[in-house]
Amino acid sequence: MSWVQAILLARGLSRGWGGICGPTLTGAPFSQVASQVLRGLHCSAATHSSNSDSSLVPDPPELSRRPVKALVPHEELFGQAPSGERDKASFVQAMQNFRQHSVRKRGHVDFIYLALRKMRQYGVERDLAVYNMLLDIFPKEVFRPRSIIQHIFVHYPRQQECGVAVLEQMENHGVMPNKETEFLLIQIFGRKSYPMLKFLRMKLWFSRFKNINPFPVPRDLPQDPVDLAKLGLRHMEPDLSARVTVYQMPLSKDSTGAADPTQPHIVGIQSPDQQAALACHNPARPIFVEGPFSLWLQDKCVYYHILRADLLAPEEREVEEIPEEWNLYYPMQLDLDYGRSSWDDYKFDIEEVEEGPVFAMCMAGAHDQATLAKWIQGLQETNPALARIPVVFRLAGSTGELLAASPGLEEPPPPPPAQGQEEEDDNLQRRQQQGQS
């Protein structure tokens, strides 16, 4: 008898004695006890492998096949507003419903994370009072560390991470915490905690960076596309004397009696210096309409186009000489030969990129050639020299080809190659043919 058969026989005997003692103690009839004894004593390896009822290893219990619900916790609290509108009142009502639903505030971390994701939909992502109400949901005096060991090891890390997430969202939207926020954080997490450390850093750097931008953008941007375009053009143009002109107002699709019922808005800007530079431009050289280029104003992205020319060659540039008598005490040019040693570095890593002049900028509701051609026609009223200059459209949405405009906006023909250049091209082709042979 092998050791495997011995083990199986021993387990069968143990099951048989268990079957005898079990029914006897429970008061079962003797006939049932005898049948269980015989079934337990006559078991073998063959019967265990063939009969599933007398298997030594019990079958695993069958799992309940219920549909798995992947619902977000507390999602139904944000859909109980009677009016159905998503505003501050309905958001505050959802937080009050959570307080009534869970008196012990069980699941408050999941609710706060859900509320942070819903704030943009309800338009309260920049409301300091709402953030303080979210922090007030935390239980008080529970997550504060009581000993040095709790100070060393992060006490209630999930709750502290949730508090830091609230402060990070306030930081992303430029919301400055106040004394009430500090009092809530001390009452919830204590002074020596990660949310309190985040609060102190925000108080330090927000006060320093609040007015550091020399070109501030208003917090509440206009909703009208024409006013938004005026704001964006004023934000880019450094010349305060530049003039903003509305060449075309937008018309909705519901308007009737218009030649083009879906015409987009066209807003442009041009300074007096740009007008003077365009008047002095050589009519033989074309100018280009390029774009669209993106500009971010807060969380909105607008697109603009520019009217520019290529940079002149160095030999064609006219250098304006300033007479020395204009400034007697501080001359414009100083020719001083300072002694330099071998350690002086004459080369600096400064990349100076020279670009051609920009004559005007515009923002339009559409970025096609037909809309920008109306802008060029509007510019011709204040810039008569533009009617004699060819205009080439180089738009990013095109296939890379230079699209020519209607009569007055034509693409100049390419200049014929010089005779010397033709001879060089022929010699190059002959050398290539000789190398292939």
CSV table of C-alpha atoms in Angstrom, one decimal:
chain,number,residue,atom,x,y,z
A,1,MET,CA,0.0,0.0,0.0
A,2,SER,CA,1.5,3.3,-1.0
A,3,TRP,CA,1.4,6.4,1.2
A,4,VAL,CA,-1.1,8.1,-1.0
A,5,GLN,CA,-3.6,5.3,-0.6
A,6,ALA,CA,-2.9,5.3,3.2
A,7,ILE,CA,-3.7,9.0,3.4
A,8,LEU,CA,-6.9,8.6,1.4
A,9,LEU,CA,-8.0,5.6,3.6
A,10,ALA,CA,-7.3,7.6,6.8
A,11,ARG,CA,-9.4,10.5,5.6
A,12,GLY,CA,-12.2,8.2,4.6
A,13,LEU,CA,-12.3,6.6,8.0
A,14,SER,CA,-12.3,10.1,9.7
A,15,ARG,CA,-15.3,11.1,7.5
A,16,GLY,CA,-17.0,7.8,8.4
A,17,TRP,CA,-16.6,8.4,12.1
A,18,GLY,CA,-17.7,12.0,11.7
A,19,GLY,CA,-20.8,10.7,9.9
A,20,ILE,CA,-21.6,8.3,12.7
A,21,CYS,CA,-21.2,10.8,15.5
A,22,GLY,CA,-22.9,13.7,13.8
A,23,PRO,CA,-26.4,12.2,13.2
A,24,THR,CA,-26.3,10.3,16.5
A,25,LEU,CA,-25.8,13.5,18.5
A,26,THR,CA,-28.5,15.3,16.5
A,27,GLY,CA,-31.0,12.5,17.1
A,28,ALA,CA,-31.2,10.9,13.5
A,29,PRO,CA,-32.6,7.4,13.0
A,30,PHE,CA,-30.3,4.4,13.2
A,31,SER,CA,-30.9,3.4,9.5
A,32,GLN,CA,-29.6,6.7,8.3
A,33,VAL,CA,-26.5,6.3,10.6
A,34,ALA,CA,-25.8,2.8,9.2
A,35,SER,CA,-25.9,3.9,5.6
A,36,GLN,CA,-23.6,6.8,6.3
A,37,VAL,CA,-21.1,4.4,8.1
A,38,LEU,CA,-21.1,2.1,5.1
A,39,ARG,CA,-20.6,4.9,2.7
A,40,GLY,CA,-17.7,6.3,4.8
A,41,LEU,CA,-16.0,2.9,5.3
A,42,HIS,CA,-16.1,1.7,1.7
A,43,CYS,CA,-14.6,4.8,0.1
A,44,SER,CA,-11.4,4.4,-1.9
A,45,ALA,CA,-9.3,6.4,-4.3
A,46,ALA,CA,-11.2,5.2,-7.3
A,47,THR,CA,-14.6,6.1,-5.9
A,48,HIS,CA,-13.3,9.5,-4.8
A,49,SER,CA,-12.1,10.3,-8.3
A,50,SER,CA,-15.3,9.1,-10.0
A,51,ASN,CA,-18.1,10.1,-7.6
A,52,SER,CA,-18.4,13.8,-7.0
A,53,ASP,CA,-20.7,13.3,-3.9
A,54,SER,CA,-18.0,11.4,-2.0
A,55,SER,CA,-15.1,13.8,-3.0
A,56,LEU,CA,-12.6,14.5,-0.3
A,57,VAL,CA,-12.1,18.2,-1.3
A,58,PRO,CA,-15.4,20.1,-0.9
A,59,ASP,CA,-16.5,22.1,-3.9
A,60,PRO,CA,-16.1,25.9,-3.6
A,61,PRO,CA,-19.4,27.8,-3.0
A,62,GLU,CA,-21.0,29.3,-6.1
A,63,LEU,CA,-20.6,33.0,-6.3
A,64,SER,CA,-23.8,35.0,-6.5
A,65,ARG,CA,-24.1,36.4,-10.0
A,66,ARG,CA,-25.5,39.8,-9.3
A,67,PRO,CA,-25.1,42.8,-11.6
A,68,VAL,CA,-22.2,45.0,-10.5
A,69,LYS,CA,-23.3,48.6,-10.0
A,70,ALA,CA,-20.4,51.0,-10.8
A,71,LEU,CA,-22.2,54.1,-9.5
A,72,VAL,CA,-20.3,56.9,-8.0
A,73,PRO,CA,-21.0,57.3,-4.2
A,74,HIS,CA,-23.3,60.3,-3.4
A,75,GLU,CA,-23.9,61.0,-7.0
A,76,GLU,CA,-27.7,61.2,-6.4
A,77,LEU,CA,-27.3,64.1,-4.0
A,78,PHE,CA,-26.3,66.5,-6.8
A,79,GLY,CA,-29.5,65.6,-8.8
A,80,GLN,CA,-32.0,66.4,-6.2
A,81,ALA,CA,-32.4,70.1,-6.9
A,82,PRO,CA,-36.0,71.0,-7.4
A,83,SER,CA,-35.4,73.6,-10.1
A,84,GLY,CA,-32.9,71.4,-12.0
A,85,GLU,CA,-30.5,74.4,-12.5
A,86,ARG,CA,-26.8,74.0,-11.7
A,87,ASP,CA,-25.9,77.0,-9.6
A,88,LYS,CA,-24.5,77.9,-6.2
A,89,ALA,CA,-27.8,77.4,-4.4
A,90,SER,CA,-28.2,73.8,-5.7
A,91,PHE,CA,-24.6,73.0,-4.9
A,92,VAL,CA,-25.0,74.2,-1.3
A,93,GLN,CA,-28.3,72.2,-1.1
A,94,ALA,CA,-26.4,69.1,-2.1
A,95,MET,CA,-23.9,69.6,0.8
A,96,GLN,CA,-26.8,70.1,3.2
A,97,ASN,CA,-28.4,66.9,2.0
A,98,PHE,CA,-25.2,65.0,2.7
A,99,ARG,CA,-25.2,66.4,6.3
A,100,GLN,CA,-28.8,65.2,6.8
A,101,HIS,CA,-28.2,61.9,5.0
A,102,SER,CA,-25.1,61.0,7.0
A,103,VAL,CA,-25.2,62.4,10.6
A,104,ARG,CA,-21.8,60.7,11.4
A,105,LYS,CA,-20.4,62.0,8.1
A,106,ARG,CA,-19.5,58.5,6.9
A,107,GLY,CA,-18.1,58.7,3.4
A,108,HIS,CA,-17.2,62.4,3.7
A,109,VAL,CA,-13.9,61.9,1.8
A,110,ASP,CA,-15.7,60.4,-1.3
A,111,PHE,CA,-18.3,63.2,-1.2
A,112,ILE,CA,-15.6,65.9,-1.0
A,113,TYR,CA,-13.7,64.5,-4.0
A,114,LEU,CA,-17.0,64.3,-5.9
A,115,ALA,CA,-17.9,67.8,-5.0
A,116,LEU,CA,-14.5,69.1,-6.2
A,117,ARG,CA,-15.2,67.5,-9.6
A,118,LYS,CA,-18.7,69.0,-9.8
A,119,MET,CA,-17.7,72.6,-8.9
A,120,ARG,CA,-16.9,73.7,-12.4
A,121,GLN,CA,-20.3,72.4,-13.6
A,122,TYR,CA,-22.0,74.5,-11.0
A,123,GLY,CA,-19.9,77.6,-11.5
A,124,VAL,CA,-18.5,77.8,-7.9
A,125,GLU,CA,-14.9,76.9,-8.6
A,126,ARG,CA,-13.8,80.4,-7.5
A,127,ASP,CA,-16.1,80.8,-4.5
A,128,LEU,CA,-14.2,80.9,-1.3
A,129,ALA,CA,-17.3,80.4,0.9
A,130,VAL,CA,-18.0,77.1,-0.9
A,131,TYR,CA,-14.5,75.8,-0.3
A,132,ASN,CA,-14.9,76.7,3.4
A,133,MET,CA,-18.2,74.8,3.5
A,134,LEU,CA,-16.4,71.8,2.0
A,135,LEU,CA,-13.8,71.8,4.6
A,136,ASP,CA,-16.5,72.1,7.3
A,137,ILE,CA,-17.8,68.7,6.3
A,138,PHE,CA,-14.7,67.1,7.9
A,139,PRO,CA,-15.3,65.8,11.4
A,140,LYS,CA,-13.7,68.1,14.0
A,141,GLU,CA,-11.1,67.1,16.6
A,142,VAL,CA,-10.8,63.6,15.2
A,143,PHE,CA,-7.8,63.7,12.8
A,144,ARG,CA,-5.6,65.8,15.0
A,145,PRO,CA,-2.4,64.0,16.2
A,146,ARG,CA,-2.2,63.4,19.9
A,147,SER,CA,1.3,62.1,20.4
A,148,ILE,CA,4.8,62.4,18.9
A,149,ILE,CA,4.4,59.1,17.2
A,150,GLN,CA,1.3,60.3,15.4
A,151,HIS,CA,3.2,63.4,14.4
A,152,ILE,CA,6.1,61.4,12.9
A,153,PHE,CA,3.8,59.0,11.0
A,154,VAL,CA,1.1,60.6,8.9
A,155,HIS,CA,-2.0,60.6,11.0
A,156,TYR,CA,-5.1,59.7,8.9
A,157,PRO,CA,-3.3,60.1,5.5
A,158,ARG,CA,-6.3,59.7,3.3
A,159,GLN,CA,-8.1,62.5,5.1
A,160,GLN,CA,-5.0,64.8,4.9
A,161,GLU,CA,-4.6,64.1,1.2
A,162,CYS,CA,-8.2,65.1,0.7
A,163,GLY,CA,-7.7,68.4,2.6
A,164,VAL,CA,-4.6,69.1,0.4
A,165,ALA,CA,-6.6,68.4,-2.7
A,166,VAL,CA,-9.1,71.1,-1.7
A,167,LEU,CA,-6.3,73.6,-1.2
A,168,GLU,CA,-4.7,72.6,-4.5
A,169,GLN,CA,-7.9,73.3,-6.4
A,170,MET,CA,-8.2,76.7,-4.6
A,171,GLU,CA,-4.6,77.4,-5.8
A,172,ASN,CA,-5.3,76.4,-9.4
A,173,HIS,CA,-8.2,78.8,-9.6
A,174,GLY,CA,-6.5,81.6,-7.8
A,175,VAL,CA,-8.6,81.6,-4.6
A,176,MET,CA,-6.9,83.1,-1.6
A,177,PRO,CA,-7.7,81.4,1.7
A,178,ASN,CA,-8.8,83.5,4.6
A,179,LYS,CA,-8.9,83.3,8.4
A,180,GLU,CA,-11.9,81.0,8.4
A,181,THR,CA,-10.0,78.5,6.3
A,182,GLU,CA,-7.1,78.6,8.7
A,183,PHE,CA,-9.4,78.1,11.7
A,184,LEU,CA,-11.1,75.1,10.0
A,185,LEU,CA,-7.7,73.5,9.2
A,186,ILE,CA,-6.5,73.9,12.7
A,187,GLN,CA,-9.7,72.5,14.1
A,188,ILE,CA,-9.7,69.5,11.8
A,189,PHE,CA,-6.0,68.5,11.3
A,190,GLY,CA,-4.0,70.6,13.8
A,191,ARG,CA,-1.2,73.0,13.2
A,192,LYS,CA,1.5,70.4,12.4
A,193,SER,CA,-0.2,68.7,9.4
A,194,TYR,CA,0.2,68.7,5.7
A,195,PRO,CA,-2.9,70.7,4.9
A,196,MET,CA,-1.8,73.4,7.3
A,197,LEU,CA,1.7,73.4,5.7
A,198,LYS,CA,0.0,73.8,2.3
A,199,PHE,CA,-2.1,76.7,3.7
A,200,LEU,CA,1.0,78.5,5.0
A,201,ARG,CA,2.8,78.2,1.6
A,202,MET,CA,-0.3,79.6,-0.1
A,203,LYS,CA,-0.4,82.6,2.2
A,204,LEU,CA,3.3,83.3,1.6
A,205,TRP,CA,3.5,83.0,-2.2
A,206,PHE,CA,0.0,84.2,-3.1
A,207,SER,CA,0.6,87.5,-1.5
A,208,ARG,CA,3.9,87.9,-3.4
A,209,PHE,CA,2.6,86.8,-6.8
A,210,LYS,CA,-0.8,88.4,-6.7
A,211,ASN,CA,0.2,91.6,-8.5
A,212,ILE,CA,3.4,90.5,-10.2
A,213,ASN,CA,1.9,90.4,-13.7
A,214,PRO,CA,2.5,93.7,-15.5
A,215,PHE,CA,-0.2,92.9,-18.0
A,216,PRO,CA,-3.1,91.6,-15.9
A,217,VAL,CA,-6.1,90.0,-17.4
A,218,PRO,CA,-9.5,90.6,-15.8
A,219,ARG,CA,-10.8,87.7,-13.8
A,220,ASP,CA,-14.3,87.7,-15.4
A,221,LEU,CA,-13.9,87.7,-19.2
A,222,PRO,CA,-16.6,89.1,-21.4
A,223,GLN,CA,-18.9,86.6,-23.1
A,224,ASP,CA,-19.4,88.7,-26.2
A,225,PRO,CA,-16.9,87.5,-28.9
A,226,VAL,CA,-16.4,91.1,-30.1
A,227,ASP,CA,-15.5,92.4,-26.7
A,228,LEU,CA,-13.3,89.4,-26.1
A,229,ALA,CA,-11.5,90.1,-29.3
A,230,LYS,CA,-11.0,93.7,-28.4
A,231,LEU,CA,-9.5,92.7,-25.0
A,232,GLY,CA,-7.2,90.2,-26.7
A,233,LEU,CA,-5.9,92.7,-29.2
A,234,ARG,CA,-5.4,95.4,-26.6
A,235,HIS,CA,-3.5,92.8,-24.5
A,236,MET,CA,-1.1,92.1,-27.4
A,237,GLU,CA,-0.5,95.6,-28.8
A,238,PRO,CA,2.1,97.5,-26.8
A,239,ASP,CA,1.3,100.9,-28.4
A,240,LEU,CA,-1.4,102.6,-26.4
A,241,SER,CA,-2.2,104.9,-29.4
A,242,ALA,CA,-3.3,101.9,-31.5
A,243,ARG,CA,-6.9,102.0,-32.8
A,244,VAL,CA,-9.3,99.0,-32.6
A,245,THR,CA,-11.7,98.8,-35.5
A,246,VAL,CA,-14.7,96.5,-35.9
A,247,TYR,CA,-14.9,95.7,-39.6
A,248,GLN,CA,-17.9,93.3,-39.3
A,249,MET,CA,-20.3,92.4,-36.6
A,250,PRO,CA,-21.5,88.8,-36.2
A,251,LEU,CA,-25.0,87.8,-37.3
A,252,SER,CA,-26.7,84.7,-36.0
A,253,LYS,CA,-28.1,82.0,-38.1
A,254,ASP,CA,-31.7,83.0,-37.2
A,255,SER,CA,-31.3,86.5,-38.7
A,256,THR,CA,-33.2,87.1,-41.9
A,257,GLY,CA,-32.9,89.6,-44.7
A,258,ALA,CA,-29.1,89.5,-44.7
A,259,ALA,CA,-26.9,88.7,-47.6
A,260,ASP,CA,-24.7,86.5,-45.5
A,261,PRO,CA,-26.7,85.3,-42.5
A,262,THR,CA,-23.7,83.5,-41.0
A,263,GLN,CA,-21.1,86.2,-41.3
A,264,PRO,CA,-18.5,86.1,-38.5
A,265,HIS,CA,-17.1,89.0,-36.6
A,266,ILE,CA,-13.9,90.8,-37.7
A,267,VAL,CA,-12.0,93.0,-35.3
A,268,GLY,CA,-8.6,94.5,-36.1
A,269,ILE,CA,-6.0,96.8,-34.5
A,270,GLN,CA,-3.4,99.1,-36.0
A,271,SER,CA,-1.1,101.7,-34.6
A,272,PRO,CA,0.0,105.0,-36.4
A,273,ASP,CA,3.6,103.6,-36.6
A,274,GLN,CA,2.3,100.5,-38.4
A,275,GLN,CA,0.3,102.7,-40.8
A,276,ALA,CA,3.4,104.7,-41.6
A,277,ALA,CA,5.5,101.6,-42.2
A,278,LEU,CA,2.9,100.2,-44.5
A,279,ALA,CA,2.8,103.4,-46.5
A,280,CYS,CA,6.5,103.2,-47.0
A,281,HIS,CA,6.5,99.6,-48.0
A,282,ASN,CA,7.8,98.7,-51.5
A,283,PRO,CA,4.9,97.7,-53.7
A,284,ALA,CA,7.1,95.2,-55.5
A,285,ARG,CA,7.4,93.1,-52.4
A,286,PRO,CA,4.3,91.1,-51.3
A,287,ILE,CA,2.9,91.1,-47.8
A,288,PHE,CA,1.5,88.0,-46.1
A,289,VAL,CA,-1.6,87.2,-44.0
A,290,GLU,CA,-0.5,84.4,-41.5
A,291,GLY,CA,-2.3,82.5,-38.8
A,292,PRO,CA,-4.2,81.5,-36.9
A,293,PHE,CA,-2.1,81.8,-33.8
A,294,SER,CA,-3.5,81.0,-30.3
A,295,LEU,CA,-3.7,83.3,-27.4
A,296,TRP,CA,-4.9,82.2,-23.9
A,297,LEU,CA,-6.9,84.6,-21.8
A,298,GLN,CA,-7.5,82.9,-18.5
A,299,ASP,CA,-9.2,79.6,-19.5
A,300,LYS,CA,-10.3,80.8,-22.9
A,301,CYS,CA,-8.3,80.4,-26.1
A,302,VAL,CA,-8.7,82.9,-29.0
A,303,TYR,CA,-7.0,83.0,-32.4
A,304,TYR,CA,-5.6,85.9,-34.3
A,305,HIS,CA,-4.0,86.7,-37.7
A,306,ILE,CA,-1.2,89.1,-38.6
A,307,LEU,CA,-0.3,91.1,-41.7
A,308,ARG,CA,3.4,91.1,-42.1
A,309,ALA,CA,6.3,91.3,-44.6
A,310,ASP,CA,9.5,89.5,-45.0
A,311,LEU,CA,12.7,90.9,-43.5
A,312,LEU,CA,14.8,93.0,-45.8
A,313,ALA,CA,18.2,91.9,-46.9
A,314,PRO,CA,21.1,93.6,-45.0
A,315,GLU,CA,22.2,95.5,-48.1
A,316,GLU,CA,18.7,96.9,-48.7
A,317,ARG,CA,18.2,98.3,-45.2
A,318,GLU,CA,18.5,102.0,-44.6
A,319,VAL,CA,20.3,102.7,-41.3
A,320,GLU,CA,19.2,106.0,-39.9
A,321,GLU,CA,22.2,108.0,-38.6
A,322,ILE,CA,21.6,110.0,-35.4
A,323,PRO,CA,23.7,113.2,-35.4
A,324,GLU,CA,26.0,113.6,-32.4
A,325,GLU,CA,24.8,117.1,-31.6
A,326,TRP,CA,21.4,115.7,-30.5
A,327,ASN,CA,22.9,114.5,-27.3
A,328,LEU,CA,26.0,116.3,-26.1
A,329,TYR,CA,26.4,114.8,-22.6
A,330,TYR,CA,25.5,111.2,-23.5
A,331,PRO,CA,26.7,110.4,-27.1
A,332,MET,CA,25.0,107.6,-28.9
A,333,GLN,CA,28.2,105.8,-29.9
A,334,LEU,CA,31.2,105.1,-27.8
A,335,ASP,CA,34.4,103.7,-29.4
A,336,LEU,CA,36.3,102.6,-26.4
A,337,ASP,CA,39.0,99.9,-26.6
A,338,TYR,CA,39.2,98.2,-23.3
A,339,GLY,CA,42.0,95.8,-22.6
A,340,ARG,CA,40.8,92.2,-22.5
A,341,SER,CA,42.6,89.2,-21.1
A,342,SER,CA,42.7,85.7,-22.4
A,343,TRP,CA,40.0,84.6,-20.0
A,344,ASP,CA,37.4,86.9,-21.5
A,345,ASP,CA,34.7,85.3,-23.6
A,346,TYR,CA,33.7,87.1,-26.7
A,347,LYS,CA,30.9,84.8,-27.6
A,348,PHE,CA,27.6,84.9,-25.8
A,349,ASP,CA,24.8,82.4,-26.1
A,350,ILE,CA,22.2,84.9,-27.2
A,351,GLU,CA,19.9,83.9,-30.0
A,352,GLU,CA,18.7,87.0,-31.8
A,353,VAL,CA,15.9,86.2,-34.3
A,354,GLU,CA,15.1,89.1,-36.6
A,355,GLU,CA,11.6,89.1,-38.1
A,356,GLY,CA,9.9,91.2,-40.6
A,357,PRO,CA,7.6,94.1,-39.7
A,358,VAL,CA,4.0,93.5,-38.6
A,359,PHE,CA,1.5,96.0,-40.1
A,360,ALA,CA,-1.8,94.9,-38.4
A,361,MET,CA,-3.5,92.2,-36.4
A,362,CYS,CA,-7.1,90.9,-36.4
A,363,MET,CA,-9.4,88.4,-34.7
A,364,ALA,CA,-12.2,86.9,-36.7
A,365,GLY,CA,-14.9,84.4,-36.1
A,366,ALA,CA,-13.7,82.3,-39.1
A,367,HIS,CA,-10.2,81.5,-40.4
A,368,ASP,CA,-10.9,81.2,-44.1
A,369,GLN,CA,-9.6,83.3,-46.9
A,370,ALA,CA,-12.9,84.9,-47.7
A,371,THR,CA,-13.3,86.3,-44.2
A,372,LEU,CA,-9.7,87.6,-44.1
A,373,ALA,CA,-10.1,89.2,-47.5
A,374,LYS,CA,-12.9,91.4,-46.0
A,375,TRP,CA,-10.4,92.5,-43.3
A,376,ILE,CA,-7.9,93.5,-46.0
A,377,GLN,CA,-10.6,95.4,-47.9
A,378,GLY,CA,-11.4,97.2,-44.6
A,379,LEU,CA,-7.7,98.1,-44.1
A,380,GLN,CA,-7.5,99.6,-47.6
A,381,GLU,CA,-9.8,102.5,-46.4
A,382,THR,CA,-7.3,103.7,-43.9
A,383,ASN,CA,-4.2,102.5,-45.8
A,384,PRO,CA,-4.5,103.5,-49.5
A,385,ALA,CA,-1.1,102.0,-50.3
A,386,LEU,CA,-2.4,98.6,-49.5
A,387,ALA,CA,-4.4,98.5,-52.8
A,388,ARG,CA,-1.1,98.5,-54.8
A,389,ILE,CA,0.7,95.8,-52.7
A,390,PRO,CA,0.1,92.1,-53.5
A,391,VAL,CA,-1.3,90.1,-50.6
A,392,VAL,CA,-0.6,86.4,-50.1
A,393,PHE,CA,-2.5,84.3,-47.7
A,394,ARG,CA,-0.5,81.7,-45.7
A,395,LEU,CA,-3.0,80.1,-43.5
A,396,ALA,CA,-2.3,77.1,-41.3
A,397,GLY,CA,-5.5,75.3,-42.3
A,398,SER,CA,-4.5,75.2,-46.0
A,399,THR,CA,-2.6,72.4,-47.7
A,400,GLY,CA,0.6,74.4,-47.7
A,401,GLU,CA,0.0,76.2,-51.0
A,402,LEU,CA,-0.1,80.0,-51.3
A,403,LEU,CA,-3.7,80.9,-52.0
A,404,ALA,CA,-4.2,84.0,-54.1
A,405,ALA,CA,-7.0,86.4,-53.4
A,406,SER,CA,-9.5,88.1,-55.7
A,407,PRO,CA,-8.4,91.0,-58.1
A,408,GLY,CA,-6.1,93.3,-56.2
A,409,LEU,CA,-5.0,90.5,-53.9
A,410,GLU,CA,-2.9,88.5,-56.4
A,411,GLU,CA,0.1,86.3,-55.9
A,412,PRO,CA,3.2,87.8,-57.7
A,413,PRO,CA,4.7,85.6,-60.4
A,414,PRO,CA,8.1,84.0,-59.4
A,415,PRO,CA,11.1,86.0,-60.7
A,416,PRO,CA,12.9,84.4,-63.7
A,417,PRO,CA,16.2,82.7,-62.8
A,418,ALA,CA,19.4,84.5,-63.8
A,419,GLN,CA,21.6,83.3,-66.5
A,420,GLY,CA,24.5,82.4,-64.2
A,421,GLN,CA,22.1,80.4,-62.0
A,422,GLU,CA,20.9,78.4,-65.1
A,423,GLU,CA,24.5,77.5,-66.0
A,424,GLU,CA,25.2,76.3,-62.5
A,425,ASP,CA,22.0,74.1,-62.5
A,426,ASP,CA,23.1,72.5,-65.8
A,427,ASN,CA,26.6,71.8,-64.5
A,428,LEU,CA,25.1,70.2,-61.4
A,429,GLN,CA,22.8,68.0,-63.4
A,430,ARG,CA,25.7,66.8,-65.6
A,431,ARG,CA,27.8,65.9,-62.5
A,432,GLN,CA,24.9,63.9,-61.1
A,433,GLN,CA,24.5,62.0,-64.4
A,434,GLN,CA,28.2,61.2,-64.5
A,435,GLY,CA,28.1,60.0,-60.9
A,436,GLN,CA,25.2,57.7,-61.7
A,437,SER,CA,26.9,56.3,-64.8
